[in-house]
């Protein structure tokens, strides 16, 4: 499997965010996307996820399911943790499993991996910011998809949870998955390729 982009451009609110972006990531590889605030890191991930229109350029996935879009073969973990406060921790995970069309799901196992098994019946409204992020990470484990699109995934996590996330990313890559991660600091993935969007900002852009 290979995910590639060539001459991608993003335009939002009448402003050219970036242009000429290209990369190639194969199974077992990661791409760390860096750049200043406003350089387009989140926008690039949202493009790959199919949540933002591509202004120009080409995005392609070779070796995936031809019946599915790239977004349907990816998990997108953004800045906002998409949780329903009135549902319990376990119910939130079950909801997303059903939404993604999972045929088999072991909620307990996914919650155990992220250290939330004891809170399965607690309404999500009572979770701390770090716990909410860990519940979002559990979604990556409960429903298997080959591409992980992670936007500042370690935000709000304590040191132990950050280490656990790094280990989960390594396991995903070892299993033939791909990761695109936007980050301001080290990604924790030493062998990751790097894409600096600062170098792709059109002249005259803010």
PDB file of C-alpha atoms in Angstrom:
ATOM      1  CA  UNK A   1       0.000   0.000   0.000  1.00  0.00           C
ATOM      2  CA  UNK A   2       1.271   3.478  -0.866  1.00  0.00           C
ATOM      3  CA  UNK A   3      -0.262   6.895  -0.207  1.00  0.00           C
ATOM      4  CA  UNK A   4       1.125   9.638  -2.402  1.00  0.00           C
ATOM      5  CA  UNK A   5       0.508  13.312  -3.054  1.00  0.00           C
ATOM      6  CA  UNK A   6       1.817  15.588  -5.773  1.00  0.00           C
ATOM      7  CA  UNK A   7       1.542  19.364  -6.138  1.00  0.00           C
ATOM      8  CA  UNK A   8      -1.189  19.623  -3.500  1.00  0.00           C
ATOM      9  CA  UNK A   9      -2.493  23.119  -2.837  1.00  0.00           C
ATOM     10  CA  UNK A  10      -4.823  24.399  -0.159  1.00  0.00           C
ATOM     11  CA  UNK A  11      -6.883  27.581  -0.253  1.00  0.00           C
ATOM     12  CA  UNK A  12      -9.084  28.642   2.665  1.00  0.00           C
ATOM     13  CA  UNK A  13     -11.028  31.856   3.203  1.00  0.00           C
ATOM     14  CA  UNK A  14      -9.554  33.367   0.069  1.00  0.00           C
ATOM     15  CA  UNK A  15      -6.008  32.712   1.307  1.00  0.00           C
ATOM     16  CA  UNK A  16      -3.433  30.377  -0.218  1.00  0.00           C
ATOM     17  CA  UNK A  17      -2.326  28.229   2.715  1.00  0.00           C
ATOM     18  CA  UNK A  18       0.221  26.014   0.945  1.00  0.00           C
ATOM     19  CA  UNK A  19       1.108  24.853  -2.556  1.00  0.00           C
ATOM     20  CA  UNK A  20       3.357  22.320  -4.253  1.00  0.00           C
ATOM     21  CA  UNK A  21       3.135  19.757  -1.446  1.00  0.00           C
ATOM     22  CA  UNK A  22       4.212  16.231  -2.301  1.00  0.00           C
ATOM     23  CA  UNK A  23       5.000  13.079  -0.332  1.00  0.00           C
ATOM     24  CA  UNK A  24       4.963   9.297  -0.596  1.00  0.00           C
ATOM     25  CA  UNK A  25       4.309   6.978   2.346  1.00  0.00           C
ATOM     26  CA  UNK A  26       4.224   3.194   2.086  1.00  0.00           C
ATOM     27  CA  UNK A  27       2.998   0.489   4.447  1.00  0.00           C
ATOM     28  CA  UNK A  28       5.005   0.541   7.665  1.00  0.00           C
ATOM     29  CA  UNK A  29       6.107   4.164   7.240  1.00  0.00           C
ATOM     30  CA  UNK A  30       5.242   7.413   8.998  1.00  0.00           C
ATOM     31  CA  UNK A  31       5.282  11.038   7.872  1.00  0.00           C
ATOM     32  CA  UNK A  32       5.790  13.786  10.466  1.00  0.00           C
ATOM     33  CA  UNK A  33       4.256  17.082   9.308  1.00  0.00           C
ATOM     34  CA  UNK A  34       5.726  20.177  10.922  1.00  0.00           C
ATOM     35  CA  UNK A  35       5.497  23.932  10.486  1.00  0.00           C
ATOM     36  CA  UNK A  36       4.463  27.111  12.244  1.00  0.00           C
ATOM     37  CA  UNK A  37       0.866  27.792  13.261  1.00  0.00           C
ATOM     38  CA  UNK A  38      -1.187  28.496  10.150  1.00  0.00           C
ATOM     39  CA  UNK A  39       1.148  26.622   7.813  1.00  0.00           C
ATOM     40  CA  UNK A  40      -1.607  24.125   7.010  1.00  0.00           C
ATOM     41  CA  UNK A  41      -0.754  21.001   9.022  1.00  0.00           C
ATOM     42  CA  UNK A  42      -4.352  20.375  10.069  1.00  0.00           C
ATOM     43  CA  UNK A  43      -5.637  21.298   6.625  1.00  0.00           C
ATOM     44  CA  UNK A  44      -3.362  18.740   4.962  1.00  0.00           C
ATOM     45  CA  UNK A  45      -4.588  15.967   7.244  1.00  0.00           C
ATOM     46  CA  UNK A  46      -8.199  16.986   6.631  1.00  0.00           C
ATOM     47  CA  UNK A  47      -7.568  16.842   2.880  1.00  0.00           C
ATOM     48  CA  UNK A  48      -6.316  13.267   3.151  1.00  0.00           C
ATOM     49  CA  UNK A  49      -9.332  12.406   5.319  1.00  0.00           C
ATOM     50  CA  UNK A  50     -11.669  13.800   2.663  1.00  0.00           C
ATOM     51  CA  UNK A  51     -12.944  16.559   4.960  1.00  0.00           C
ATOM     52  CA  UNK A  52     -11.448  19.457   3.009  1.00  0.00           C
ATOM     53  CA  UNK A  53     -11.489  20.081  -0.720  1.00  0.00           C
ATOM     54  CA  UNK A  54      -8.182  19.916  -2.573  1.00  0.00           C
ATOM     55  CA  UNK A  55      -7.616  23.212  -4.409  1.00  0.00           C
ATOM     56  CA  UNK A  56      -5.278  21.533  -6.888  1.00  0.00           C
ATOM     57  CA  UNK A  57      -2.909  18.612  -7.155  1.00  0.00           C
ATOM     58  CA  UNK A  58      -3.362  14.882  -6.777  1.00  0.00           C
ATOM     59  CA  UNK A  59      -3.790  12.475  -3.874  1.00  0.00           C
ATOM     60  CA  UNK A  60      -3.757   8.726  -4.539  1.00  0.00           C
ATOM     61  CA  UNK A  61      -3.757   5.445  -2.647  1.00  0.00           C
ATOM     62  CA  UNK A  62      -2.307   2.348  -4.291  1.00  0.00           C
ATOM     63  CA  UNK A  63      -2.974  -1.100  -2.891  1.00  0.00           C
ATOM     64  CA  UNK A  64      -5.995  -0.115  -0.813  1.00  0.00           C
ATOM     65  CA  UNK A  65      -9.603  -1.170  -1.211  1.00  0.00           C
ATOM     66  CA  UNK A  66     -10.705   0.192  -4.612  1.00  0.00           C
ATOM     67  CA  UNK A  67     -14.323   0.297  -3.432  1.00  0.00           C
ATOM     68  CA  UNK A  68     -13.503   2.731  -0.636  1.00  0.00           C
ATOM     69  CA  UNK A  69     -12.268   6.314  -0.581  1.00  0.00           C
ATOM     70  CA  UNK A  70      -9.001   7.199   1.134  1.00  0.00           C
ATOM     71  CA  UNK A  71     -10.980   8.717   3.991  1.00  0.00           C
ATOM     72  CA  UNK A  72     -12.922   5.498   4.461  1.00  0.00           C
ATOM     73  CA  UNK A  73      -9.647   3.661   4.972  1.00  0.00           C
ATOM     74  CA  UNK A  74      -8.292   6.183   7.465  1.00  0.00           C
ATOM     75  CA  UNK A  75      -8.795   7.252  11.057  1.00  0.00           C
ATOM     76  CA  UNK A  76      -8.670  11.009  11.628  1.00  0.00           C
ATOM     77  CA  UNK A  77      -7.843  12.190  15.143  1.00  0.00           C
ATOM     78  CA  UNK A  78      -8.225  15.963  15.236  1.00  0.00           C
ATOM     79  CA  UNK A  79      -7.967  18.630  17.907  1.00  0.00           C
ATOM     80  CA  UNK A  80     -11.537  18.061  19.053  1.00  0.00           C
ATOM     81  CA  UNK A  81     -12.396  14.774  20.762  1.00  0.00           C
ATOM     82  CA  UNK A  82     -15.646  13.745  19.072  1.00  0.00           C
ATOM     83  CA  UNK A  83     -17.479  12.419  22.126  1.00  0.00           C
ATOM     84  CA  UNK A  84     -21.087  12.572  23.308  1.00  0.00           C
ATOM     85  CA  UNK A  85     -20.974  13.820  26.933  1.00  0.00           C
ATOM     86  CA  UNK A  86     -24.231  12.085  27.916  1.00  0.00           C
ATOM     87  CA  UNK A  87     -23.022   8.661  26.780  1.00  0.00           C
ATOM     88  CA  UNK A  88     -20.725   6.526  28.880  1.00  0.00           C
ATOM     89  CA  UNK A  89     -17.136   5.853  27.934  1.00  0.00           C
ATOM     90  CA  UNK A  90     -18.083   2.397  26.645  1.00  0.00           C
ATOM     91  CA  UNK A  91     -21.159   3.665  24.808  1.00  0.00           C
ATOM     92  CA  UNK A  92     -19.102   6.316  23.029  1.00  0.00           C
ATOM     93  CA  UNK A  93     -16.705   3.685  21.744  1.00  0.00           C
ATOM     94  CA  UNK A  94     -19.572   1.424  20.679  1.00  0.00           C
ATOM     95  CA  UNK A  95     -21.182   4.337  18.837  1.00  0.00           C
ATOM     96  CA  UNK A  96     -18.068   4.996  16.789  1.00  0.00           C
ATOM     97  CA  UNK A  97     -17.583   1.311  16.063  1.00  0.00           C
ATOM     98  CA  UNK A  98     -21.078   1.168  14.628  1.00  0.00           C
ATOM     99  CA  UNK A  99     -20.561   4.406  12.714  1.00  0.00           C
ATOM    100  CA  UNK A 100     -17.422   2.990  11.102  1.00  0.00           C
ATOM    101  CA  UNK A 101     -19.217  -0.241  10.249  1.00  0.00           C
ATOM    102  CA  UNK A 102     -17.071  -2.545  12.354  1.00  0.00           C
ATOM    103  CA  UNK A 103     -18.169  -6.154  12.250  1.00  0.00           C
ATOM    104  CA  UNK A 104     -16.329  -7.166  15.412  1.00  0.00           C
ATOM    105  CA  UNK A 105     -15.497  -5.031  18.357  1.00  0.00           C
ATOM    106  CA  UNK A 106     -13.954  -5.666  21.745  1.00  0.00           C
ATOM    107  CA  UNK A 107     -14.625  -2.443  23.621  1.00  0.00           C
ATOM    108  CA  UNK A 108     -13.182  -3.778  26.866  1.00  0.00           C
ATOM    109  CA  UNK A 109      -9.855  -4.658  25.225  1.00  0.00           C
ATOM    110  CA  UNK A 110      -9.489  -1.237  23.583  1.00  0.00           C
ATOM    111  CA  UNK A 111     -10.345   0.566  26.828  1.00  0.00           C
ATOM    112  CA  UNK A 112      -7.863  -1.585  28.731  1.00  0.00           C
ATOM    113  CA  UNK A 113      -5.052  -0.638  26.358  1.00  0.00           C
ATOM    114  CA  UNK A 114      -5.651   3.081  26.993  1.00  0.00           C
ATOM    115  CA  UNK A 115      -6.217   2.594  30.730  1.00  0.00           C
ATOM    116  CA  UNK A 116      -9.921   3.462  30.819  1.00  0.00           C
ATOM    117  CA  UNK A 117     -11.436   0.054  31.554  1.00  0.00           C
ATOM    118  CA  UNK A 118     -12.462   1.087  35.084  1.00  0.00           C
ATOM    119  CA  UNK A 119     -14.360   4.084  33.662  1.00  0.00           C
ATOM    120  CA  UNK A 120     -16.380   2.214  31.026  1.00  0.00           C
ATOM    121  CA  UNK A 121     -19.720   3.115  32.663  1.00  0.00           C
ATOM    122  CA  UNK A 122     -18.820   6.717  33.510  1.00  0.00           C
ATOM    123  CA  UNK A 123     -20.492   9.465  31.419  1.00  0.00           C
ATOM    124  CA  UNK A 124     -17.924  11.051  29.123  1.00  0.00           C
ATOM    125  CA  UNK A 125     -18.861  14.473  30.518  1.00  0.00           C
ATOM    126  CA  UNK A 126     -16.864  13.644  33.659  1.00  0.00           C
ATOM    127  CA  UNK A 127     -13.625  12.779  31.863  1.00  0.00           C
ATOM    128  CA  UNK A 128     -10.567  14.994  32.110  1.00  0.00           C
ATOM    129  CA  UNK A 129      -8.993  16.372  28.932  1.00  0.00           C
ATOM    130  CA  UNK A 130      -6.338  13.653  29.007  1.00  0.00           C
ATOM    131  CA  UNK A 131      -8.926  10.915  29.516  1.00  0.00           C
ATOM    132  CA  UNK A 132     -11.008  12.259  26.634  1.00  0.00           C
ATOM    133  CA  UNK A 133      -7.958  12.078  24.384  1.00  0.00           C
ATOM    134  CA  UNK A 134      -7.238   8.512  25.504  1.00  0.00           C
ATOM    135  CA  UNK A 135     -10.834   7.555  24.665  1.00  0.00           C
ATOM    136  CA  UNK A 136     -10.353   9.025  21.187  1.00  0.00           C
ATOM    137  CA  UNK A 137      -7.170   6.966  20.807  1.00  0.00           C
ATOM    138  CA  UNK A 138      -9.157   3.849  21.779  1.00  0.00           C
ATOM    139  CA  UNK A 139     -11.199   4.433  18.625  1.00  0.00           C
ATOM    140  CA  UNK A 140      -8.045   3.797  16.560  1.00  0.00           C
ATOM    141  CA  UNK A 141      -7.711   0.397  18.202  1.00  0.00           C
ATOM    142  CA  UNK A 142     -11.348  -0.696  18.232  1.00  0.00           C
ATOM    143  CA  UNK A 143     -11.853  -0.346  14.480  1.00  0.00           C
ATOM    144  CA  UNK A 144      -8.941  -1.387  12.275  1.00  0.00           C
ATOM    145  CA  UNK A 145      -8.018   1.000   9.474  1.00  0.00           C
ATOM    146  CA  UNK A 146      -4.614   1.104   7.737  1.00  0.00           C
ATOM    147  CA  UNK A 147      -4.089   4.890   7.728  1.00  0.00           C
ATOM    148  CA  UNK A 148      -3.860   6.973  10.888  1.00  0.00           C
ATOM    149  CA  UNK A 149      -4.107  10.757  10.495  1.00  0.00           C
ATOM    150  CA  UNK A 150      -3.094  12.259  13.818  1.00  0.00           C
ATOM    151  CA  UNK A 151      -3.239  15.988  14.544  1.00  0.00           C
ATOM    152  CA  UNK A 152      -1.165  16.807  17.645  1.00  0.00           C
ATOM    153  CA  UNK A 153      -2.199  13.447  19.166  1.00  0.00           C
ATOM    154  CA  UNK A 154      -0.155  13.854  22.357  1.00  0.00           C
ATOM    155  CA  UNK A 155      -1.831  17.119  23.374  1.00  0.00           C
ATOM    156  CA  UNK A 156      -3.318  16.929  26.893  1.00  0.00           C
ATOM    157  CA  UNK A 157      -1.637  13.554  27.537  1.00  0.00           C
ATOM    158  CA  UNK A 158       0.652  13.050  30.517  1.00  0.00           C
ATOM    159  CA  UNK A 159       4.111  11.513  30.120  1.00  0.00           C
ATOM    160  CA  UNK A 160       2.939   7.933  30.678  1.00  0.00           C
ATOM    161  CA  UNK A 161       0.085   8.267  28.169  1.00  0.00           C
ATOM    162  CA  UNK A 162       2.434   9.852  25.615  1.00  0.00           C
ATOM    163  CA  UNK A 163       4.770   6.877  25.937  1.00  0.00           C
ATOM    164  CA  UNK A 164       1.827   4.491  25.516  1.00  0.00           C
ATOM    165  CA  UNK A 165       0.716   6.365  22.384  1.00  0.00           C
ATOM    166  CA  UNK A 166       4.206   6.104  20.914  1.00  0.00           C
ATOM    167  CA  UNK A 167       4.182   2.359  21.519  1.00  0.00           C
ATOM    168  CA  UNK A 168       0.760   2.042  19.849  1.00  0.00           C
ATOM    169  CA  UNK A 169       2.029   3.944  16.813  1.00  0.00           C
ATOM    170  CA  UNK A 170       5.029   1.626  16.531  1.00  0.00           C
ATOM    171  CA  UNK A 171       2.737  -1.416  16.729  1.00  0.00           C
ATOM    172  CA  UNK A 172       0.502   0.021  13.995  1.00  0.00           C
ATOM    173  CA  UNK A 173       3.488   0.595  11.710  1.00  0.00           C
ATOM    174  CA  UNK A 174       4.915  -2.857  12.446  1.00  0.00           C
ATOM    175  CA  UNK A 175       1.593  -4.320  11.312  1.00  0.00           C
ATOM    176  CA  UNK A 176       1.845  -2.603   7.931  1.00  0.00           C
ATOM    177  CA  UNK A 177      -0.108   0.531   8.791  1.00  0.00           C
ATOM    178  CA  UNK A 178       0.724   4.110   7.809  1.00  0.00           C
ATOM    179  CA  UNK A 179       0.767   7.237   9.955  1.00  0.00           C
ATOM    180  CA  UNK A 180       0.645  10.922   9.051  1.00  0.00           C
ATOM    181  CA  UNK A 181       1.162  12.960  12.194  1.00  0.00           C
ATOM    182  CA  UNK A 182       1.095  16.742  12.547  1.00  0.00           C
ATOM    183  CA  UNK A 183       3.237  17.958  15.402  1.00  0.00           C
ATOM    184  CA  UNK A 184       5.065  20.979  16.784  1.00  0.00           C
ATOM    185  CA  UNK A 185       7.658  18.814  18.534  1.00  0.00           C
ATOM    186  CA  UNK A 186       9.202  15.340  18.222  1.00  0.00           C
ATOM    187  CA  UNK A 187       6.734  12.748  16.939  1.00  0.00           C
ATOM    188  CA  UNK A 188       8.294   9.893  18.897  1.00  0.00           C
ATOM    189  CA  UNK A 189       8.830   8.039  15.619  1.00  0.00           C
ATOM    190  CA  UNK A 190      12.566   8.206  14.975  1.00  0.00           C
ATOM    191  CA  UNK A 191      12.392   6.758  11.463  1.00  0.00           C
ATOM    192  CA  UNK A 192       9.569   9.015  10.282  1.00  0.00           C
ATOM    193  CA  UNK A 193       9.972  11.072   7.132  1.00  0.00           C
ATOM    194  CA  UNK A 194       9.537  14.802   7.661  1.00  0.00           C
ATOM    195  CA  UNK A 195       7.481  17.278   5.682  1.00  0.00           C
ATOM    196  CA  UNK A 196       7.960  20.944   6.612  1.00  0.00           C
ATOM    197  CA  UNK A 197       5.034  22.995   5.398  1.00  0.00           C
ATOM    198  CA  UNK A 198       6.816  26.287   6.089  1.00  0.00           C
ATOM    199  CA  UNK A 199       8.749  25.660   2.887  1.00  0.00           C
ATOM    200  CA  UNK A 200       5.478  25.211   0.977  1.00  0.00           C
ATOM    201  CA  UNK A 201       3.848  28.491   1.975  1.00  0.00           C
ATOM    202  CA  UNK A 202       3.098  30.615  -1.119  1.00  0.00           C
ATOM    203  CA  UNK A 203       4.848  33.961  -1.335  1.00  0.00           C
ATOM    204  CA  UNK A 204       2.789  36.735   0.180  1.00  0.00           C
ATOM    205  CA  UNK A 205       0.721  34.450   2.394  1.00  0.00           C
ATOM    206  CA  UNK A 206       0.080  35.400   5.979  1.00  0.00           C
TER     207      UNK A 206
END
